[in-house]
Coordinates of C-alpha atoms and ligand atoms in Angstrom, one line a residue:
M285 CA -11.0 -2.9 32.1
K286 CA -7.8 -3.2 34.2
L287 CA -5.3 -5.5 32.3
S288 CA -1.8 -6.6 32.9
V289 CA 0.6 -7.7 30.2
I290 CA 3.5 -9.9 31.3
G291 CA 6.4 -9.7 28.8
C292 CA 7.0 -6.4 26.8
G293 CA 8.8 -7.7 23.7
Y294 CA 7.3 -7.4 20.2
L295 CA 4.1 -9.0 21.3
G296 CA 3.6 -7.7 24.8
A297 CA 4.6 -4.1 24.2
V298 CA 2.4 -3.8 21.2
H299 CA -0.5 -5.5 23.0
A300 CA -0.2 -3.3 26.1
A301 CA -0.1 -0.1 24.0
A302 CA -3.0 -1.3 21.8
M303 CA -5.2 -2.3 24.7
A304 CA -4.6 1.1 26.3
S305 CA -5.5 2.8 23.1
I306 CA -8.9 1.1 23.1
G307 CA -9.7 2.3 26.5
H308 CA -8.3 -0.2 29.0
E309 CA -6.1 0.6 31.9
V310 CA -3.0 -1.4 31.3
V311 CA 0.2 -2.3 33.1
G312 CA 3.0 -3.8 31.1
I313 CA 5.5 -5.9 33.1
D314 CA 8.9 -7.1 32.1
V315 CA 12.1 -8.3 33.9
D316 CA 14.3 -6.1 31.7
P317 CA 14.8 -2.7 33.4
A318 CA 16.1 -1.1 30.2
K319 CA 13.1 -2.0 28.2
I320 CA 10.8 -0.8 31.0
A321 CA 12.6 2.5 31.2
A322 CA 12.2 3.1 27.5
L323 CA 8.6 2.1 27.5
S324 CA 7.8 4.2 30.5
A325 CA 9.3 7.2 28.7
G326 CA 6.9 6.5 25.8
E327 CA 9.7 5.1 23.6
A328 CA 9.5 1.9 21.6
P329 CA 12.5 -0.4 22.3
F330 CA 12.3 -1.6 18.7
F331 CA 11.1 -0.3 15.3
E332 CA 7.4 -0.9 14.8
P333 CA 5.3 1.6 12.8
G334 CA 2.6 3.3 14.8
L335 CA 3.8 2.0 18.2
P336 CA 5.7 5.2 19.3
E337 CA 2.5 7.2 18.9
L338 CA 0.4 4.8 20.9
L339 CA 3.0 4.5 23.7
R340 CA 3.3 8.3 24.0
E341 CA -0.4 8.8 24.1
G342 CA -1.0 5.9 26.6
V343 CA 1.8 6.9 28.9
A344 CA 0.8 10.6 28.8
S345 CA -2.8 9.8 29.6
G346 CA -1.9 7.5 32.5
Q347 CA -3.8 4.7 31.0
L348 CA -0.6 2.8 30.2
T349 CA 2.2 2.1 32.8
F350 CA 5.2 -0.1 32.7
T351 CA 7.1 -1.7 35.6
T352 CA 9.5 -4.5 36.5
D353 CA 7.4 -5.1 39.6
I354 CA 5.1 -8.1 39.0
S355 CA 3.0 -7.2 42.0
A356 CA 1.6 -4.4 39.9
A357 CA -0.5 -7.1 38.2
H358 CA -2.6 -7.3 41.3
G359 CA -6.1 -6.0 40.6
A360 CA -6.1 -6.6 36.9
K361 CA -9.0 -8.6 35.6
V362 CA -7.1 -10.2 32.7
H363 CA -3.4 -11.0 32.7
F364 CA -1.9 -11.5 29.3
I365 CA 1.2 -13.7 29.1
G366 CA 3.3 -12.4 26.1
V367 CA 6.8 -13.7 26.9
G368 CA 9.1 -15.3 24.3
T369 CA 9.3 -19.0 23.5
P370 CA 12.6 -19.2 21.6
Q371 CA 14.1 -22.4 20.2
R372 CA 16.0 -24.3 22.8
A373 CA 19.7 -24.2 22.5
D374 CA 19.9 -28.0 22.6
G375 CA 17.4 -28.8 19.9
Y376 CA 14.2 -27.9 18.0
A377 CA 11.8 -27.8 20.9
A378 CA 10.5 -24.5 22.3
D379 CA 12.1 -23.2 25.4
L380 CA 9.3 -22.6 28.0
T381 CA 11.5 -21.2 30.7
Y382 CA 10.0 -17.7 30.3
V383 CA 6.4 -18.8 30.2
N384 CA 6.9 -20.9 33.4
A385 CA 8.8 -18.1 35.1
A386 CA 6.0 -15.6 34.2
V387 CA 3.3 -17.8 35.5
D388 CA 5.2 -18.6 38.7
A389 CA 5.8 -14.9 39.3
L390 CA 2.2 -14.0 38.6
L391 CA 0.6 -16.7 40.8
P392 CA 0.9 -14.9 44.1
H393 CA -0.7 -11.8 42.7
L394 CA -3.8 -13.5 41.2
S395 CA -7.2 -13.0 42.7
P396 CA -10.2 -15.3 42.5
G397 CA -12.1 -14.6 39.3
D398 CA -9.0 -13.3 37.4
I399 CA -8.3 -14.6 33.9
V400 CA -4.9 -15.5 32.7
A401 CA -4.7 -15.2 28.9
G402 CA -1.8 -16.9 27.3
K403 CA -0.7 -15.2 24.1
S404 CA 2.8 -16.8 23.7
T405 CA 3.2 -19.4 21.0
V406 CA 3.5 -22.7 22.9
P407 CA 3.6 -26.4 22.1
V408 CA 0.2 -27.9 22.2
G409 CA -0.5 -29.2 25.7
T410 CA 1.3 -26.4 27.6
A411 CA -2.0 -24.7 28.7
A412 CA -3.4 -27.9 30.1
E413 CA -0.2 -28.3 32.2
L414 CA -0.3 -24.7 33.4
A415 CA -4.1 -24.6 34.2
P416 CA -4.1 -26.5 37.5
R417 CA -1.6 -24.0 39.1
I418 CA -3.8 -21.1 38.0
E419 CA -7.0 -22.7 39.0
A420 CA -5.6 -23.4 42.4
R421 CA -5.6 -19.6 42.9
G422 CA -9.3 -19.4 41.8
A423 CA -8.3 -17.9 38.5
T424 CA -9.0 -19.2 35.0
L425 CA -6.6 -19.9 32.1
V426 CA -7.5 -19.2 28.5
W427 CA -5.3 -19.4 25.5
N428 CA -5.6 -16.4 23.1
P429 CA -3.0 -16.8 20.4
E430 CA -1.6 -13.8 18.6
F431 CA -1.3 -13.6 14.9
L432 CA 0.3 -10.2 14.5
R433 CA 2.8 -9.6 11.8
E434 CA 5.8 -7.4 12.6
G435 CA 5.6 -4.2 10.7
W436 CA 1.8 -4.3 11.0
A437 CA 1.6 -5.2 14.6
V438 CA -0.5 -2.3 15.9
Q439 CA -3.1 -2.7 13.2
D440 CA -3.1 -6.5 13.6
T441 CA -3.6 -6.2 17.3
I442 CA -6.4 -3.6 17.2
D443 CA -8.1 -4.9 14.1
P444 CA -7.2 -8.6 13.7
D445 CA -8.8 -10.8 11.1
R446 CA -9.9 -13.2 13.7
L447 CA -9.9 -13.7 17.4
V448 CA -9.3 -17.2 18.9
V449 CA -9.9 -18.0 22.6
G450 CA -9.3 -21.4 23.9
V451 CA -11.0 -22.3 27.2
A452 CA -10.9 -25.4 29.3
G453 CA -13.6 -27.8 28.1
G454 CA -14.0 -25.8 24.9
A455 CA -17.1 -24.1 23.5
D456 CA -20.5 -25.4 24.4
V457 CA -23.3 -25.3 21.8
S458 CA -23.4 -21.8 20.5
T459 CA -26.2 -19.8 22.2
R460 CA -25.6 -16.8 19.9
G461 CA -26.3 -18.8 16.8
A462 CA -23.3 -17.7 14.9
R463 CA -22.7 -19.9 12.0
S464 CA -19.8 -19.3 9.7
T465 CA -20.0 -20.3 6.0
T466 CA -16.6 -19.1 5.1
G467 CA -15.0 -22.5 5.1
D468 CA -13.8 -23.2 1.6
A469 CA -14.1 -27.0 1.7
G470 CA -17.7 -26.6 0.7
G471 CA -18.9 -27.4 4.2
E472 CA -20.5 -25.2 6.7
A473 CA -18.3 -24.8 9.8
D474 CA -20.2 -24.4 13.0
V475 CA -18.3 -21.8 14.9
S476 CA -19.5 -21.5 18.4
T477 CA -19.1 -18.1 19.8
R478 CA -19.7 -18.8 23.4
S479 CA -17.7 -20.7 25.8
A480 CA -18.8 -23.0 28.5
R481 CA -19.3 -21.1 31.7
S482 CA -16.6 -21.9 34.2
T483 CA -17.4 -21.9 37.8
T484 CA -13.7 -21.8 38.8
G485 CA -12.6 -18.5 40.2
G486 CA -15.0 -18.2 43.1
G487 CA -17.9 -17.1 41.0
E488 CA -19.5 -17.6 37.7
V489 CA -17.1 -16.4 35.0
D490 CA -17.4 -16.8 31.3
P491 CA -13.8 -16.2 30.3
A492 CA -14.7 -15.9 26.6
E493 CA -17.2 -13.2 27.4
V494 CA -14.6 -11.3 29.3
L495 CA -12.2 -11.5 26.3
R496 CA -15.0 -10.2 24.1
E497 CA -15.2 -7.2 26.3
V498 CA -11.5 -6.7 26.1
Y499 CA -11.5 -6.8 22.3
H500 CA -14.7 -4.7 22.1
P501 CA -14.0 -2.7 19.0
A502 CA -13.1 -5.7 16.9
V503 CA -16.0 -7.7 18.3
A504 CA -18.4 -4.8 17.5
K505 CA -17.3 -4.8 13.9
G506 CA -18.0 -8.5 13.5
T507 CA -14.5 -9.9 13.6
P508 CA -14.8 -13.7 13.7
F509 CA -14.5 -14.7 17.4
I510 CA -13.8 -18.4 17.7
V511 CA -14.0 -20.2 21.0
T512 CA -12.2 -23.5 21.2
D513 CA -10.7 -25.8 23.8
L514 CA -7.2 -25.0 25.0
A515 CA -5.4 -27.5 22.7
T516 CA -7.1 -26.3 19.6
A517 CA -6.3 -22.7 20.4
E518 CA -2.6 -23.6 20.8
L519 CA -2.6 -25.6 17.6
V520 CA -4.3 -22.9 15.6
K521 CA -1.3 -20.7 16.0
V522 CA 1.3 -23.2 15.0
A523 CA -0.8 -24.6 12.2
A524 CA -1.2 -21.1 10.8
N525 CA 2.5 -20.5 10.9
A526 CA 3.3 -23.9 9.5
F527 CA 0.9 -23.3 6.6
L528 CA 2.4 -19.9 5.8
A529 CA 5.9 -21.4 5.9
T530 CA 4.8 -24.2 3.7
K531 CA 3.3 -21.8 1.2
I532 CA 6.6 -19.9 1.0
S533 CA 8.6 -23.1 0.6
F534 CA 6.2 -24.4 -1.9
I535 CA 6.8 -21.5 -4.2
N536 CA 10.5 -21.6 -3.5
A537 CA 10.5 -25.3 -4.5
M538 CA 8.9 -24.2 -7.8
A539 CA 11.6 -21.6 -8.1
E540 CA 14.2 -24.5 -7.9
I541 CA 12.4 -26.3 -10.7
A542 CA 12.1 -23.1 -12.7
E543 CA 15.8 -22.6 -12.4
V544 CA 16.5 -25.9 -14.3
T545 CA 13.8 -25.4 -16.9
G546 CA 14.1 -21.8 -17.8
A547 CA 10.6 -21.0 -16.4
D548 CA 9.8 -17.8 -14.4
V549 CA 8.4 -18.5 -10.9
T550 CA 7.0 -15.0 -10.5
Q551 CA 4.7 -15.6 -13.5
L552 CA 3.9 -19.0 -12.2
A553 CA 2.9 -17.5 -8.9
D554 CA 0.7 -14.9 -10.5
A555 CA -1.0 -17.5 -12.6
I556 CA -1.7 -20.0 -9.8
G557 CA -2.5 -17.2 -7.4
H558 CA -5.5 -16.2 -9.5
D559 CA -7.1 -19.4 -8.3
A560 CA -9.0 -18.2 -5.2
R561 CA -8.3 -21.5 -3.5
I562 CA -4.6 -20.8 -3.7
G563 CA -4.3 -17.0 -3.6
R564 CA -1.3 -14.9 -4.5
R565 CA -0.2 -13.8 -1.0
F566 CA 2.8 -15.6 0.5
L567 CA 3.8 -16.9 -2.9
G568 CA 6.8 -14.5 -3.0
A569 CA 9.7 -16.6 -4.1
G570 CA 13.2 -15.4 -3.0
I571 CA 15.6 -16.1 -0.2
G572 CA 12.9 -17.4 2.0
F573 CA 11.4 -16.8 5.4
G574 CA 13.1 -15.8 8.7
G575 CA 12.3 -13.8 11.7
G576 CA 11.4 -14.7 15.3
C577 CA 8.4 -16.8 14.5
L578 CA 8.1 -19.0 11.4
P579 CA 11.5 -20.8 11.6
K580 CA 11.3 -21.6 15.3
D581 CA 7.6 -22.3 15.3
I582 CA 7.8 -25.0 12.6
R583 CA 10.8 -26.6 14.4
A584 CA 9.0 -26.5 17.7
F585 CA 5.9 -28.0 16.0
S586 CA 8.0 -30.9 14.6
A587 CA 9.6 -31.5 18.0
R588 CA 6.2 -31.5 19.7
A589 CA 4.7 -33.9 17.1
E590 CA 7.7 -36.3 17.7
E591 CA 7.0 -36.2 21.5
L592 CA 3.3 -37.0 20.7
G593 CA 4.3 -39.9 18.6
R594 CA 3.1 -38.2 15.4
G595 CA 6.3 -37.0 14.0
E596 CA 5.4 -38.3 10.6
S597 CA 2.3 -36.1 10.4
V598 CA 4.5 -33.0 10.1
A599 CA 7.6 -34.6 8.6
F600 CA 7.1 -32.3 5.6
L601 CA 8.0 -29.4 7.8
R602 CA 11.6 -30.6 7.7
E603 CA 11.5 -30.3 4.0
V604 CA 9.9 -26.9 4.3
D605 CA 12.8 -25.8 6.5
E606 CA 15.4 -27.3 4.2
I607 CA 14.0 -25.8 1.0
N608 CA 13.9 -22.5 2.9
L609 CA 17.6 -22.7 3.9
R610 CA 18.7 -23.8 0.4
R611 CA 17.5 -20.5 -1.1
R612 CA 20.1 -18.7 0.9
D613 CA 22.8 -20.9 -0.7
R614 CA 21.2 -20.2 -4.1
A615 CA 21.4 -16.4 -3.6
V616 CA 25.1 -16.7 -2.6
Q617 CA 25.8 -18.9 -5.6
L618 CA 24.2 -16.3 -8.0
V619 CA 26.5 -13.6 -6.7
V620 CA 29.5 -15.9 -7.1
D621 CA 28.4 -16.9 -10.6
G622 CA 27.7 -13.3 -11.5
L623 CA 31.2 -12.4 -10.6
G624 CA 32.7 -15.1 -12.7
G625 CA 33.2 -17.8 -10.0
A626 CA 34.9 -16.0 -7.1
V627 CA 33.9 -13.1 -4.8
F628 CA 37.3 -12.9 -3.0
E629 CA 38.1 -9.3 -2.3
K630 CA 35.2 -8.2 -4.4
K631 CA 33.0 -5.5 -3.0
I632 CA 29.4 -6.7 -2.5
A633 CA 26.7 -4.2 -1.7
V634 CA 24.0 -6.0 0.4
L635 CA 20.7 -4.1 0.4
G636 CA 18.9 -5.1 3.6
A637 CA 19.6 -6.8 6.9
A638 CA 16.2 -7.1 8.6
F639 CA 14.3 -10.4 8.0
K640 CA 11.6 -8.4 6.2
P641 CA 10.8 -4.7 5.5
H642 CA 9.1 -2.5 8.0
S643 CA 11.1 -4.2 10.8
D644 CA 14.4 -3.8 12.5
D645 CA 14.3 -7.5 13.6
I646 CA 17.3 -9.5 12.5
R647 CA 16.4 -12.8 14.2
D648 CA 17.1 -15.6 11.8
S649 CA 17.3 -13.1 9.0
P650 CA 17.9 -14.6 5.6
A651 CA 19.3 -11.3 4.5
L652 CA 22.0 -11.2 7.1
D653 CA 22.8 -14.9 6.6
V654 CA 23.5 -14.2 3.0
A655 CA 25.8 -11.3 3.9
V656 CA 27.6 -13.4 6.5
R657 CA 28.1 -16.2 3.9
L658 CA 29.5 -13.8 1.3
H659 CA 31.8 -12.4 3.9
G660 CA 33.0 -15.9 4.7
L661 CA 33.9 -16.4 1.1
G662 CA 36.3 -13.4 1.4
A663 CA 34.1 -10.8 -0.2
R664 CA 34.2 -7.2 1.1
V665 CA 30.6 -7.0 2.2
V666 CA 28.9 -3.7 3.0
V667 CA 25.4 -4.0 4.4
T668 CA 22.8 -1.2 4.6
D669 CA 19.3 -1.2 6.0
P670 CA 17.0 1.7 6.9
E671 CA 16.3 0.4 10.4
A672 CA 18.3 -2.8 11.3
I673 CA 21.9 -1.7 11.2
A674 CA 22.3 -1.3 15.0
N675 CA 20.9 -4.8 15.6
A676 CA 22.8 -6.3 12.8
R677 CA 26.1 -4.8 14.0
Q678 CA 25.6 -6.2 17.4
K679 CA 25.1 -9.7 16.1
H680 CA 27.6 -9.6 13.3
P681 CA 30.3 -7.0 14.1
Q682 CA 32.6 -8.6 11.5
L683 CA 30.5 -7.1 8.7
T684 CA 30.8 -3.5 7.4
Y685 CA 27.7 -1.4 7.7
E686 CA 26.8 1.8 5.9
A687 CA 23.7 3.9 6.5
S688 CA 23.6 5.5 3.1
R689 CA 22.3 3.3 0.3
D690 CA 24.3 5.1 -2.3
E691 CA 27.6 4.8 -0.4
T692 CA 26.9 1.1 0.1
I693 CA 26.6 0.7 -3.7
R694 CA 29.5 3.0 -4.6
D695 CA 32.3 1.1 -6.4
A696 CA 30.6 -2.3 -5.7
D697 CA 31.3 -5.2 -8.0
A698 CA 27.9 -6.6 -7.4
V699 CA 24.7 -5.5 -5.7
I700 CA 22.3 -8.0 -3.9
L701 CA 18.8 -7.1 -2.7
V702 CA 17.9 -9.2 0.3
T703 CA 15.2 -7.2 2.1
E704 CA 12.6 -5.6 -0.1
W705 CA 12.4 -2.2 1.5
D706 CA 10.8 0.4 -0.8
E707 CA 14.1 2.3 -0.7
Y708 CA 15.7 -0.4 -2.7
R709 CA 12.9 -2.1 -4.5
R710 CA 11.0 0.9 -5.9
E711 CA 13.2 3.9 -5.3
L712 CA 16.5 2.7 -6.5
D713 CA 16.8 3.8 -10.1
P714 CA 19.0 1.4 -12.1
E715 CA 20.4 4.3 -14.2
H716 CA 21.4 6.1 -11.0
A717 CA 22.9 2.9 -9.6
S718 CA 25.0 2.5 -12.8
T719 CA 26.7 5.9 -12.0
L720 CA 27.9 4.6 -8.6
T721 CA 29.1 1.1 -9.1
A722 CA 32.1 -0.6 -10.5
G723 CA 30.3 -3.7 -11.8
R724 CA 26.8 -4.2 -13.3
V725 CA 25.8 -7.4 -11.5
V726 CA 22.6 -7.3 -9.5
V727 CA 21.1 -10.3 -7.7
D728 CA 17.4 -9.8 -6.7
G729 CA 17.0 -12.0 -3.7
R730 CA 13.4 -11.0 -3.3
N731 CA 12.3 -10.8 -6.9
G732 CA 11.3 -7.2 -6.1
L733 CA 13.2 -5.3 -8.8
D734 CA 12.0 -4.4 -12.3
A735 CA 14.2 -6.8 -14.2
A736 CA 13.6 -5.2 -17.6
A737 CA 14.5 -1.7 -16.3
W738 CA 17.7 -3.0 -14.7
R739 CA 18.7 -4.9 -17.9
A740 CA 17.9 -1.8 -20.0
A741 CA 20.3 0.1 -17.8
G742 CA 23.1 -2.3 -18.7
W743 CA 22.9 -4.6 -15.7
T744 CA 23.2 -8.4 -15.6
Y745 CA 20.1 -9.2 -13.6
Y746 CA 19.7 -12.5 -11.6
G747 CA 16.4 -13.2 -10.0
M748 CA 15.4 -16.2 -7.8
G749 CA 13.7 -18.8 -10.0
R750 CA 13.6 -16.5 -13.0
P751 CA 15.5 -16.8 -16.3
Ligands
UDX1098 C1 4.6 -14.3 11.1 C2 3.1 -14.6 10.8 O1 2.7 -14.0 9.5 C3 2.3 -14.0 11.9 O2 0.9 -14.3 11.7 C4 2.8 -14.6 13.2 O3 2.0 -14.0 14.3 C5 4.2 -14.4 13.4 O4 5.0 -14.9 12.3 P1 6.2 -12.2 10.8 O5 7.3 -13.1 11.4 O6 6.1 -10.8 11.3 O7 4.8 -12.9 11.0 O8 6.5 -12.2 9.3 P2 5.8 -12.5 7.9 O9 5.2 -11.3 7.3 O10 4.9 -13.7 8.1 O11 7.0 -13.0 7.0 C6 7.8 -14.1 7.4 C7 9.0 -14.2 6.5 O12 8.5 -14.8 5.3 C8 9.8 -13.0 6.1 O13 11.2 -13.3 6.2 C9 9.4 -12.7 4.7 O14 10.3 -12.1 4.0 C10 9.1 -14.1 4.2 N1 8.2 -14.2 3.1 C11 6.9 -13.8 3.2 C12 8.6 -14.7 1.9 O15 9.7 -15.1 1.7 N2 7.7 -14.8 0.8 C13 6.4 -14.3 1.0 O16 5.7 -14.4 0.0 C14 6.0 -13.8 2.2

C-alpha cells in the first residue's frame, strides 16, 4: 500500500521505516531539511536500535523515500500524522501547533477515499475537531495511537502488543465475533473488531479494514485489534501513559516510606509484583520517569481534564508528578550526605545522561537534572553516557562530559548511577572502580547495582528506598 508519514521524529521515522519493511511503499515527510537529508541517506537522526538497518534497506530498495515536499503525500492511501505535541511554553497543555500545521499542509493533497491516521498523542477531542476539515476533502480521519517505547521502537511498531483504531461513530456490533476474555476484572470485554462503514470519501470505505491491511503481519498473528470511537482512541493513549507514570510514582512513594522505616523497596516491589494483578514491571524505584512522553502527557491530561470540568478526576496526576520530581532531590541529597554534607569542589562522576538506557534522548531526563543540580551546588560534575553526550552537551554546555566511563570515574569523590545502561549496571566491577576513584561513595539512582558486591569492595552504597 502507498503510505505517507507526516513528521519524521522518533515516532514518524520509525513508523515510516517499519511500514516499508513490511512491504509498503512509504514516503516520510518533515519540515526539517537536515533530518530529511539524513534519513534519505539511510541514516537515523537519533539513536534507536534496529532503525539504521531498516532505513538502509528501505532507502536502497526504493520502498522508502523522504522529502520536505508535502505534495509527495498525494496518491498515498493512508497518511499517518506523527508530529510532536510538546508541552506548551505557557502551561501544562499540549501544544497542537504541529498537528494543525501538518493537517493544514496535507489537506490540498488529499484525494477522496484517503485515510488520515493520527498517531500523535493529543488531548481528547482533538480528532473530532480535525475531522470536518478532512471530511470536506472526501477523506476519513481515524485515530491510531502509538505505544512504542524508545529503545524498542522498531519491535514495538512491527509487532505491537495491541492495535487501537478510533473511527468516527465507533465500532458497530462486531461481525467477526471476536470476544476478548483477557479483562482481569472478571468480566468479559466485548471487543469489536470491525468499524462502522463510513461512506465519506466518495465511496464505501471501512477505514479500520484499511488499517488492518496496513498492519497485516501483526493482524495475521492475532494481535488484539481494537476499534473504538475517536475519543476513546485518544484517551487510550493518555490513560496508558498516566497508568505507567502512576505505577512508577507509586513505587517511588513506597521508597519514600521505606527510607524512614528502614525497609527495602526493591524487595517490596518483588513481593507485591508476584501478585499477577499488580505485576513487577514498572515497579523500578529510583530517580523516576522522564523522556518526551510520560511527563508531558500526564500534564497535558491534567490540563485537558480541567478544560472539561473534570480536573478532580485526575488530580492524582499532580501527586504523581510531584513524587516523581522529589526523587531527583532525594538522589542529590544522598550524594551530599554521602560526602559529609557538602559537594562543593568535589568531583562527582555521573553515570548516564539519557532519560533511560538504549536511547540518546535527554528530554526531561532525570539523569541530567540530577547532574545539573549537583553542578549548581558547586560540585565538579563529569557526565558520561554511551549515546547521549552530544545531545546533553547541546542542552547543558556548562557540564563536563567524558566519553570513557573509567576516565569519568577516575579520582571522583562520589559516583552516581542515573541511567541504568549495562555498561554501568552490570559491567562496572566495583573492585575495578575502587582502583580508579578517590572516594568510595556510590549512589545508585536506579537501584541497578549489586549492593552487596559494592559494599564488599569497600564502598558506602546508597540506594533509593533501600537501607
Ligand atoms: C513511554 C511509554 O512506555 C510508551 O508506551 C509510550 O508510547 C511513550 O512513553 P518511553 O518514554 O520510551 O515510553 O519510556 P518508558 O520505557 O516507558 O520509560 C519512561 C521513564 O520511566 C524512563 O525515564 C524510565 O527510566 C522510567 N522508569 C520506567 C522508571 O523509573 N521505573 C520503571 O520501573 C520503569
